[in-house]
Every structure is written in structure tokens, then in C-alpha cells.
Tab-separated table of C-alpha atoms and ligand atoms in Angstrom:
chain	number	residue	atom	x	y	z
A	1	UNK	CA	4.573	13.962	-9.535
A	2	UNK	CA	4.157	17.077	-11.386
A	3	UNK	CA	2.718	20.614	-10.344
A	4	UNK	CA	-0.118	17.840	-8.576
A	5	UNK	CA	-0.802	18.930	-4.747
A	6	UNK	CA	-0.871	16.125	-2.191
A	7	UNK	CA	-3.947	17.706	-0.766
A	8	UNK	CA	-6.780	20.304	-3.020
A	9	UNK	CA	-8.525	22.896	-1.199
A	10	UNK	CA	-11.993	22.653	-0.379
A	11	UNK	CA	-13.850	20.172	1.557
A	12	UNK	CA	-14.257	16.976	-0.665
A	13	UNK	CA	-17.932	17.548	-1.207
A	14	UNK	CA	-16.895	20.915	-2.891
A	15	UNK	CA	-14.224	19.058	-5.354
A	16	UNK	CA	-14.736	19.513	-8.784
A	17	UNK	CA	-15.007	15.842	-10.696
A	18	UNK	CA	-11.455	16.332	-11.977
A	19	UNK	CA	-9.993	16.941	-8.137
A	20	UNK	CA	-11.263	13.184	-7.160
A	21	UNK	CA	-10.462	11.310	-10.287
A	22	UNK	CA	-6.913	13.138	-10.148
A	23	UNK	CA	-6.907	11.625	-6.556
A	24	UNK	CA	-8.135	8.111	-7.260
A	25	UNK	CA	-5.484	8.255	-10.424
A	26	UNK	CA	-2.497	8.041	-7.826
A	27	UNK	CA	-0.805	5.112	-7.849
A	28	UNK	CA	-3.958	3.018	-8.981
A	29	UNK	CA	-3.876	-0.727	-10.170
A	30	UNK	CA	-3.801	-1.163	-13.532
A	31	UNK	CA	-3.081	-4.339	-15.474
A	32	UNK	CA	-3.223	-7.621	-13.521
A	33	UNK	CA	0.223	-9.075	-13.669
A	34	UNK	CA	-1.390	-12.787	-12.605
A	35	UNK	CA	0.343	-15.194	-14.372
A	36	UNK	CA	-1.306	-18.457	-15.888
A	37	UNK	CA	1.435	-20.371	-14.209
A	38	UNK	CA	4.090	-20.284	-11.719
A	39	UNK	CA	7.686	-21.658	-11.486
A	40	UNK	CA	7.978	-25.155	-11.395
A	41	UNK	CA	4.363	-26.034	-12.425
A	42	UNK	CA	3.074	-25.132	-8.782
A	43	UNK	CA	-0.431	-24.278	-8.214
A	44	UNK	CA	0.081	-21.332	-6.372
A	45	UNK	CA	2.766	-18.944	-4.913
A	46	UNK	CA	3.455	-18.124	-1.174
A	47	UNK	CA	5.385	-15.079	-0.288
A	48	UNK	CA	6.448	-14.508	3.489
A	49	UNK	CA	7.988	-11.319	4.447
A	50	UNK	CA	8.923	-10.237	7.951
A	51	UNK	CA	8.905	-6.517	8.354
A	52	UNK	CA	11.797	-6.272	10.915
A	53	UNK	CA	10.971	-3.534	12.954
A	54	UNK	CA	13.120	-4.100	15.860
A	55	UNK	CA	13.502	-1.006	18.390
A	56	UNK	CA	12.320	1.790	15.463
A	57	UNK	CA	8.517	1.868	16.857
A	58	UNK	CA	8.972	3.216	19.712
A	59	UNK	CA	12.075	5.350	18.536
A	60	UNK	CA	9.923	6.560	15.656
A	61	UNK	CA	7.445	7.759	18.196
A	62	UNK	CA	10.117	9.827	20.164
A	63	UNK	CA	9.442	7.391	22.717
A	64	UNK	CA	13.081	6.523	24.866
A	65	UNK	CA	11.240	3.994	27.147
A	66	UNK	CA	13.410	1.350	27.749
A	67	UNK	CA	10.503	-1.115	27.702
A	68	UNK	CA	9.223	-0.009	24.487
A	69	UNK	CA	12.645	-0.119	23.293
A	70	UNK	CA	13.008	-3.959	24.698
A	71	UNK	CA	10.105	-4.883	23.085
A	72	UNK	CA	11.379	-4.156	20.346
A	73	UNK	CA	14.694	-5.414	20.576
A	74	UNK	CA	13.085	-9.189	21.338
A	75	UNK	CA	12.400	-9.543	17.320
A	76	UNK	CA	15.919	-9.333	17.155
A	77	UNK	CA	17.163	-11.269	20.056
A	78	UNK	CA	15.003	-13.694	20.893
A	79	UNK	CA	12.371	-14.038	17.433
A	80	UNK	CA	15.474	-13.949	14.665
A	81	UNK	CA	16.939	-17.037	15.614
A	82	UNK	CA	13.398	-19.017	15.798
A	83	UNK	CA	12.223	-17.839	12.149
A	84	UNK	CA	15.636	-18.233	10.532
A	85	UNK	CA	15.459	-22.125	12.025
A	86	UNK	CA	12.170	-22.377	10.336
A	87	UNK	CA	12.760	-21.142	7.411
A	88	UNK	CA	15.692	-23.115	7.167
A	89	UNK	CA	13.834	-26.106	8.336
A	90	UNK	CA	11.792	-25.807	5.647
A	91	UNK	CA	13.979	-24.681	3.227
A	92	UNK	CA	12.232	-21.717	2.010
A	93	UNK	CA	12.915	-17.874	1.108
A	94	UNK	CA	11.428	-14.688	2.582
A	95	UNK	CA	11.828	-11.041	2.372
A	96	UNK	CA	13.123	-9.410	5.053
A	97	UNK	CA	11.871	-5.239	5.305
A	98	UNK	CA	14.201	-2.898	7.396
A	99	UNK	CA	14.542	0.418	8.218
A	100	UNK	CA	17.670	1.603	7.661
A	101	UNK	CA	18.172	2.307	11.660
A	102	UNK	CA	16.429	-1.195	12.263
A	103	UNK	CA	19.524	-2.768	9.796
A	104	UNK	CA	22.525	-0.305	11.585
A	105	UNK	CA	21.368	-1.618	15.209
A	106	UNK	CA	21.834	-5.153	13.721
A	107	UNK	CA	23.981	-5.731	11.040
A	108	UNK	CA	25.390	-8.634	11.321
A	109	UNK	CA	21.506	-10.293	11.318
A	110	UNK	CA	21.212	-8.520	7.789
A	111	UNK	CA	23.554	-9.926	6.266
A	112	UNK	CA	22.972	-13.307	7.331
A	113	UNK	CA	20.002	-13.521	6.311
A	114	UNK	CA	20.980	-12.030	2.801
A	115	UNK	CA	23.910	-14.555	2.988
A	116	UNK	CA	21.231	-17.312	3.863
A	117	UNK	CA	19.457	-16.536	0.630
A	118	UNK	CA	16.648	-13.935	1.488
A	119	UNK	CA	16.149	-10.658	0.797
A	120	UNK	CA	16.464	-7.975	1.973
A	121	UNK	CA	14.030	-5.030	1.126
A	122	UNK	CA	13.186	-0.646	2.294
A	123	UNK	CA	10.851	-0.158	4.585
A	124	UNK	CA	11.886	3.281	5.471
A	125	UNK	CA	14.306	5.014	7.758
A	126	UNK	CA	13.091	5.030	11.128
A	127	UNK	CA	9.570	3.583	10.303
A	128	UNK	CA	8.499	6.888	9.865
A	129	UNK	CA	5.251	7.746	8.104
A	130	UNK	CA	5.207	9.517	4.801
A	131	UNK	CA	2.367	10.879	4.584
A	132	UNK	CA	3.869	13.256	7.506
A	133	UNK	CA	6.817	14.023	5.321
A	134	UNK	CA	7.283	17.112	2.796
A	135	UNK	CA	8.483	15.256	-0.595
A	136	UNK	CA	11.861	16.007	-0.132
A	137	UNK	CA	12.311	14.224	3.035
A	138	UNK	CA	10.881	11.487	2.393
A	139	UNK	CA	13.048	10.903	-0.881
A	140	UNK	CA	16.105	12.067	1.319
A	141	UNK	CA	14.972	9.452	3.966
A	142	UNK	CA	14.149	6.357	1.419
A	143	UNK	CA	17.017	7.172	-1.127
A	144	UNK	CA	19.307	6.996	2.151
A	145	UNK	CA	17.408	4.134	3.583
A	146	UNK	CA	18.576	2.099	-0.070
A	147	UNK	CA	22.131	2.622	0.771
A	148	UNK	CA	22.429	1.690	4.320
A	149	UNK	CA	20.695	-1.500	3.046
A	150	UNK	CA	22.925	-1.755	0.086
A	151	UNK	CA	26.010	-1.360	2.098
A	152	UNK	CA	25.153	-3.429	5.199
A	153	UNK	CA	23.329	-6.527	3.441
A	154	UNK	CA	26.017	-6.321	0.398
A	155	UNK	CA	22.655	-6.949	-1.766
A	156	UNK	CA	21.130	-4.077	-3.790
A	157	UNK	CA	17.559	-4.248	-2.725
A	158	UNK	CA	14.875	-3.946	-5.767
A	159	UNK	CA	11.633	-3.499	-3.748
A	160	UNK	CA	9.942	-1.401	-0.933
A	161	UNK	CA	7.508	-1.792	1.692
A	162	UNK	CA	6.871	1.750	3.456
A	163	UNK	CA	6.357	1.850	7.249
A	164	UNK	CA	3.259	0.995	8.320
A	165	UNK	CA	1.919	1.034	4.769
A	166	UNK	CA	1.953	4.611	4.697
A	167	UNK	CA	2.130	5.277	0.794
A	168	UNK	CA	2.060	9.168	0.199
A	169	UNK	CA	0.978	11.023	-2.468
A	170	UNK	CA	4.703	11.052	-3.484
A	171	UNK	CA	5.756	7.714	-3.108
A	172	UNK	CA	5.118	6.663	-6.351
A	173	UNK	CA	7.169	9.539	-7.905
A	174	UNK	CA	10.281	8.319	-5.562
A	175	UNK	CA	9.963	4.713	-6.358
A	176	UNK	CA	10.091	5.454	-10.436
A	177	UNK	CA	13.214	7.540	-9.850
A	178	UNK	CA	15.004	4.991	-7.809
A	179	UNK	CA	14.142	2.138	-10.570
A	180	UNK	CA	12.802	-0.018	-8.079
A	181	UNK	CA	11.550	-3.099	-9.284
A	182	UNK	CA	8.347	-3.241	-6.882
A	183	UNK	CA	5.987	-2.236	-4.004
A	184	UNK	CA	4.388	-3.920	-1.569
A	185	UNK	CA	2.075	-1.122	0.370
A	186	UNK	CA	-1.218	-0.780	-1.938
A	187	UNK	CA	-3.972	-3.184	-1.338
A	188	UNK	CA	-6.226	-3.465	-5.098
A	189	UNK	CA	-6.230	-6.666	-5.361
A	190	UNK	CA	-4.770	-10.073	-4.199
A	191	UNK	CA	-3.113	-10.503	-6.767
A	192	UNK	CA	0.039	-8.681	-8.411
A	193	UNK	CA	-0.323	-5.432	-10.411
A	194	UNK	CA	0.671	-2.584	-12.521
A	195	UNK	CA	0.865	0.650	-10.936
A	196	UNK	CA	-0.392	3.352	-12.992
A	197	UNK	CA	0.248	7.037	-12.086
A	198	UNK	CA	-2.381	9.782	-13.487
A	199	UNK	CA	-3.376	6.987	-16.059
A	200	UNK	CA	0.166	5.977	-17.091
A	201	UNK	CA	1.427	2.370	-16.750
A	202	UNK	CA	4.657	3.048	-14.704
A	203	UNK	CA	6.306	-0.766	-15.204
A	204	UNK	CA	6.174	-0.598	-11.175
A	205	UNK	CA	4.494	-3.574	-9.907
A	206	UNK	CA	2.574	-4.091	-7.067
A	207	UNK	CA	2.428	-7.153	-4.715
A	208	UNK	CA	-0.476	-6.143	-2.620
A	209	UNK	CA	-0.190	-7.094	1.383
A	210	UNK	CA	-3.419	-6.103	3.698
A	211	UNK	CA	-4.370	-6.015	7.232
A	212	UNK	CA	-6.207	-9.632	7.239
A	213	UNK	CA	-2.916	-11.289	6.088
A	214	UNK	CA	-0.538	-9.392	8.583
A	215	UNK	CA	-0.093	-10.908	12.035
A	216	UNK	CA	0.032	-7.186	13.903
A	217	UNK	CA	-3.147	-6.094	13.528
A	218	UNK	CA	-4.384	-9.798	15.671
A	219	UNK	CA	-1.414	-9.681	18.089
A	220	UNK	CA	-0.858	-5.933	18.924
A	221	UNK	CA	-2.306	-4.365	22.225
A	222	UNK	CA	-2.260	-0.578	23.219
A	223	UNK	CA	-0.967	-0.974	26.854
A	224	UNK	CA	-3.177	1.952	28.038
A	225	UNK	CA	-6.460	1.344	25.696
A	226	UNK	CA	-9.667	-0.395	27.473
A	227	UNK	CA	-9.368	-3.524	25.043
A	228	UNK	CA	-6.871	-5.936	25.094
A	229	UNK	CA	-7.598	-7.102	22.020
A	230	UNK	CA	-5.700	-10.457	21.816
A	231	UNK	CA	-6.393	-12.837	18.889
A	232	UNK	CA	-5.582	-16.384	19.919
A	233	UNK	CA	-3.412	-17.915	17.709
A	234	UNK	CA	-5.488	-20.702	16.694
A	235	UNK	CA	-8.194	-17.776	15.704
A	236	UNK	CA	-5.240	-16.179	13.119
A	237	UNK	CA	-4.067	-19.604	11.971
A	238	UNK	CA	-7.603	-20.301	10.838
A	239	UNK	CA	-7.658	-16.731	9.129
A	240	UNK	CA	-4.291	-17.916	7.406
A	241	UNK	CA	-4.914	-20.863	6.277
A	242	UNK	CA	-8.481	-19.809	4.922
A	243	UNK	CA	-6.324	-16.895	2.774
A	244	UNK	CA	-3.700	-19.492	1.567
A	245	UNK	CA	-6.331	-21.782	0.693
A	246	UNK	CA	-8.328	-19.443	-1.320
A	247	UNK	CA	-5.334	-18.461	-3.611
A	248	UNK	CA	-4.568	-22.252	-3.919
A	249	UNK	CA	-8.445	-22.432	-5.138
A	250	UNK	CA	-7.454	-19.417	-7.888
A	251	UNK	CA	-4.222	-20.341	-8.537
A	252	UNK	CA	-2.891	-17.244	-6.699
A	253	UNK	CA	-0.512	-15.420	-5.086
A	254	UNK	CA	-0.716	-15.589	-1.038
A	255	UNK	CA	1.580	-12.991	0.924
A	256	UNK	CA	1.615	-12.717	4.210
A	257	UNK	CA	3.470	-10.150	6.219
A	258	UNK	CA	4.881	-10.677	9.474
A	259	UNK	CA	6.887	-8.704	12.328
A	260	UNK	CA	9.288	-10.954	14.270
A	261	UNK	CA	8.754	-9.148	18.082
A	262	UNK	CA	5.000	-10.118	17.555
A	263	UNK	CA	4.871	-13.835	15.607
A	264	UNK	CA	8.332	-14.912	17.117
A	265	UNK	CA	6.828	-15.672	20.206
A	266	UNK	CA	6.761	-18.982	21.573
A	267	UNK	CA	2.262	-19.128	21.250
A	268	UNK	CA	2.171	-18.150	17.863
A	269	UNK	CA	5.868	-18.945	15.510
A	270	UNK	CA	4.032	-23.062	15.615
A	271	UNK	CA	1.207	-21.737	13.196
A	272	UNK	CA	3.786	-20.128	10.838
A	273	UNK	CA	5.490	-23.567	11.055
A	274	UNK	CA	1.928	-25.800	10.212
A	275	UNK	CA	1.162	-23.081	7.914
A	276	UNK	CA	4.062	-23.784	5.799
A	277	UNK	CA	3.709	-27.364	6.617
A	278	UNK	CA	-0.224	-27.361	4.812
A	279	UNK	CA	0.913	-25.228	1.589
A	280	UNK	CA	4.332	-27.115	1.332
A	281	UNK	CA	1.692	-29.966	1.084
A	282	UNK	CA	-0.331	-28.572	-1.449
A	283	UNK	CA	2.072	-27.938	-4.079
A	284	UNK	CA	2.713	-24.448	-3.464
A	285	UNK	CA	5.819	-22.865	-5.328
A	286	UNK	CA	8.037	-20.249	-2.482
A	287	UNK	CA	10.010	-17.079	-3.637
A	288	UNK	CA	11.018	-13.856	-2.333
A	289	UNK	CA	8.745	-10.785	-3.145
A	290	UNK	CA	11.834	-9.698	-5.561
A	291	UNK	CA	11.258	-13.182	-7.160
A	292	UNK	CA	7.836	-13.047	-7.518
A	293	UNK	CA	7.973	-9.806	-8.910
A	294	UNK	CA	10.503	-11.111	-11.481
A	295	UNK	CA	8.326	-13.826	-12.351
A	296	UNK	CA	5.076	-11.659	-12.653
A	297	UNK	CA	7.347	-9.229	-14.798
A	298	UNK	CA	7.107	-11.392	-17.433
A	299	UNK	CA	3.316	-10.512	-17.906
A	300	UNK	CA	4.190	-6.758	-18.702
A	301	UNK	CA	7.417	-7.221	-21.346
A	302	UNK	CA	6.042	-10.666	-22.609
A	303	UNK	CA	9.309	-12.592	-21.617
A	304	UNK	CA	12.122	-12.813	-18.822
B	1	ZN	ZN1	7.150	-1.842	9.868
């Protein structure tokens, strides 16, 4: 980012036409980074990454109640141990997002997963929300956030996820300057991308997530709202398995994000389980994000 404001003055139907194409310019997809094929001649890819939240939600939100704070403490107590059986059922990777405060309370789960073979990615410091954040703190907060990972996972983690999705205008600017290899916030497409800044190809690529493939946004209730809004989870496995079997269709990419206090339970971890069962089935190549990425790299230098 250059002298560029995160917010112009006016209301937007006083912008000039450069104020909201310098706006739309942030961080926007540029070249598709599909590949014709994937590893090991599979017709598709699945990536499945756990954003493990743990007790920062609450403690984020400033709020010390100890049920909150059990809540989240369940993804790491009783949810962990059921995913890491799957997955090792099954034999396949995932990408594991913490915040740094997430990865201090457990450490020892870090790096057993990284020692299992997954990875192990930034998704903030306290799942706080950037676009909150002057630019300085927030590249404080992430740039620390890299280390505590670094250190506790022994892995040097090459992509990012921010909290809650929460991409600011400065995000971008922090991601180039840490060399990252990826992001996976920014929803243009399905499948991976460039991320151009202000026009410019960065070399930052983009594996998009979004709301319909994240099991929160089904699951979650707001204990004092009017709705409960429960999905069942036979309703979100037929939402899942419609999205993995449309990128089988195109050849795609399907990533799904999950959060182990709210798909760990006992109701809902089975259709993660048939899930990967069905596009096991159907010829679907697995990787980490950071593997993905590496693969879909190979569409912006022309080689490895
Ligand atoms: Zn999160």
C-alpha cells in the first residue's frame, strides 16, 4: 500500500470514478491459476482446513465467560482427537489455521498435527478483525502471529487465513512483505487465483473459501437472538457434497473450511467422514492448501 487510504471521503455516491476502481483494484483476482491437471492424474482436488479457533472467540470479544471460554476449549479437548482419527483413517492431509494464542494454549496439539503431516497455517493473533486494526497493528499482530507458529509447530508456515475472513485494505501489503506463499480469505472464484494489487500481479495466490463451504455459518447459534438457526446435518452434507460434486464435474478445486468446536461434534464429524468417503471414491487427489498452492504455482512461473 502506498499513500492509498483504507477509506475516501465522501459518501460513495459522491466518489469520483477513480475512488471506486482504486477500491475494486485491492487485492482483486487476476489470472486463474486452474490447472489442466492435478497430481497423480486425479480429477479433482479436495482441500480441508480446520480453522482452530479454540477459546480465542470469546477472548477476542473481551468476553471472560467461562462458558464461552468452554465452548471453545471443546475443539480442543473433545473435537481434536475425533478429526485427527479421521484424517488418519483416511489417510489424508489438512491445514490446520491458528491464532497464535489459539497455538500457545495448546501446543503440544500443534505440533502433532505438524508432526502427523499437516499444516499448519496464520489465522491471526487472537482472531481479531483487521479491518478494526490501524496498519501497523495488524502487521505487528500477523508478523508475531508467524513466529509463535514457527516456533511452536517447528514448521515455517507459507499461507494465511485471517480471522473471520476479515481481509483489510492492508492485508495484501503485509502478506507481500512476509513472502507468503498464499491466502485463503477472498472469495472471486472457486477456483485458485492471482492476486493483483492496484492492477499489479503480486505472485500471491489465492485459494478462495466462502460461507456455503464453511460449516459455521449452518451450525452457529447466537444464544440470545430469536432464531436458533440450526442446520441439520444431513441439510449441510447435501450442501457439501453438491459443492464437491460440482468441482469433480469441472475438474476443480473443492475447499472446505471447518472449525473443530462446531463439526467435531458427535451429529455432524459422520458427514465429514462419508464426505471423504464419496470423493475418496471418485478419484479425487488430497493436499494441504500449501500443497495446492505449490501445485497451482506452476501456472504463474510455467514449471515447479
Ligand atoms: Zn477463525
Amino acid at each position: 500500500m502506498t499513500d492509498d487510504p483504507a477509506r475516501p471521503d465522501g459518501e460513495p455516491w459522491q466518489w469520483e470514478e477513480p475512488v471506486w476502481r482504486r477500491i475494486v483494484g485491492r487485492a482483486r483476482a487476476g489470472r486463474s491459476l486452474r490447472p489442466d491437471a492435478w497430481p497423480e492424474g486425479a480429477r479433482c482436488a479436495v482441500a480441508l482446513s480446520f480453522d482452530a479457533d479454540h477459546e480465542t472467540i470469546p477472548l477476542r470479544d473481551n468476553d471472560p465467560s467461562p462458558m464461552r471460554i468452554s465452548q471453545g476449549q471443546y475443539g480442543s479437548r473433545a473435537a481434536m482427537p475425533r478429526i485427527r482419527r479421521l484424517l488418519a483413517r483416511h489417510a489424508v492431509p489438512a491445514s490446520f489455521f491458528y491464532p497464535a494464542v489459539s497455538a500457545l494454549l495448546h501446543p503440544d496439539e500443534v505440533r502433532e498435527l505438524a508432526d502427523e503431516g499437516h499444516e499448519i497455517g496464520i489465522h491471526s493473533w487472537i482472531h481479531e478483525l483487521n479491518t478494526t486494526l490501524p496498519r501497523e497493528a495488524e502487521r505487528d499482530l500477523t508478523l508475531r502471529a508467524r513466529d509463535v507458529l514457527a516456533r511452536v509447530s517447528g514448521q515455517e508456515p507459507v499461507g494465511i487465513r485471517t480471522a473471520s475472513w476479515d481481509f483489510s485494505p492492508h492485508t495484501l501489503g503485509i502478506i507481500r512483505e512476509m513472502g507468503l506463499l498464499y491466502d485463503s480469505s477472498l472469495m472471486a472464484d472457486d477456483e485458485p487465483y492471482e492476486l493483483d494489487d492496484a492492477g499489479e500481479p503480486t505472485g500471491i495466490i489465492e485459494l478462495p473459501p466462502e460461507w456455503i463451504r464453511d460449516d459455521f455459518v449452518y451450525f452457529n447459534m447466537l444464544r440470545h437472538a430469536p432464531l436458533r438457526p440450526y442446520t441439520p446435518p444431513s441439510a449441510v452434507e447435501e450442501i457439501f457434497f453438491a459443492e464437491f460434486d460440482g468441482a469433480h464435474d469441472e475438474g476443480g478445486l473443492f475447499l472446505l473450511t471447518m472449525h473443530p468446536h462446531v463439526i467435531g461434534h458427535r451429529s455432524r464429524l459422520g458427514l465429514l467422514d462419508r464426505l471423504v468417503g464419496h470423493a475418496k471414491a471418485k478419484d479425487a487427489w488430497f493436499g494441504t492448501h500449501a500443497e495446492v498452492a505449490r501445485w497451482c504455482r506452476k501456472e504463474l512461473t510455467g514449471s515447479g
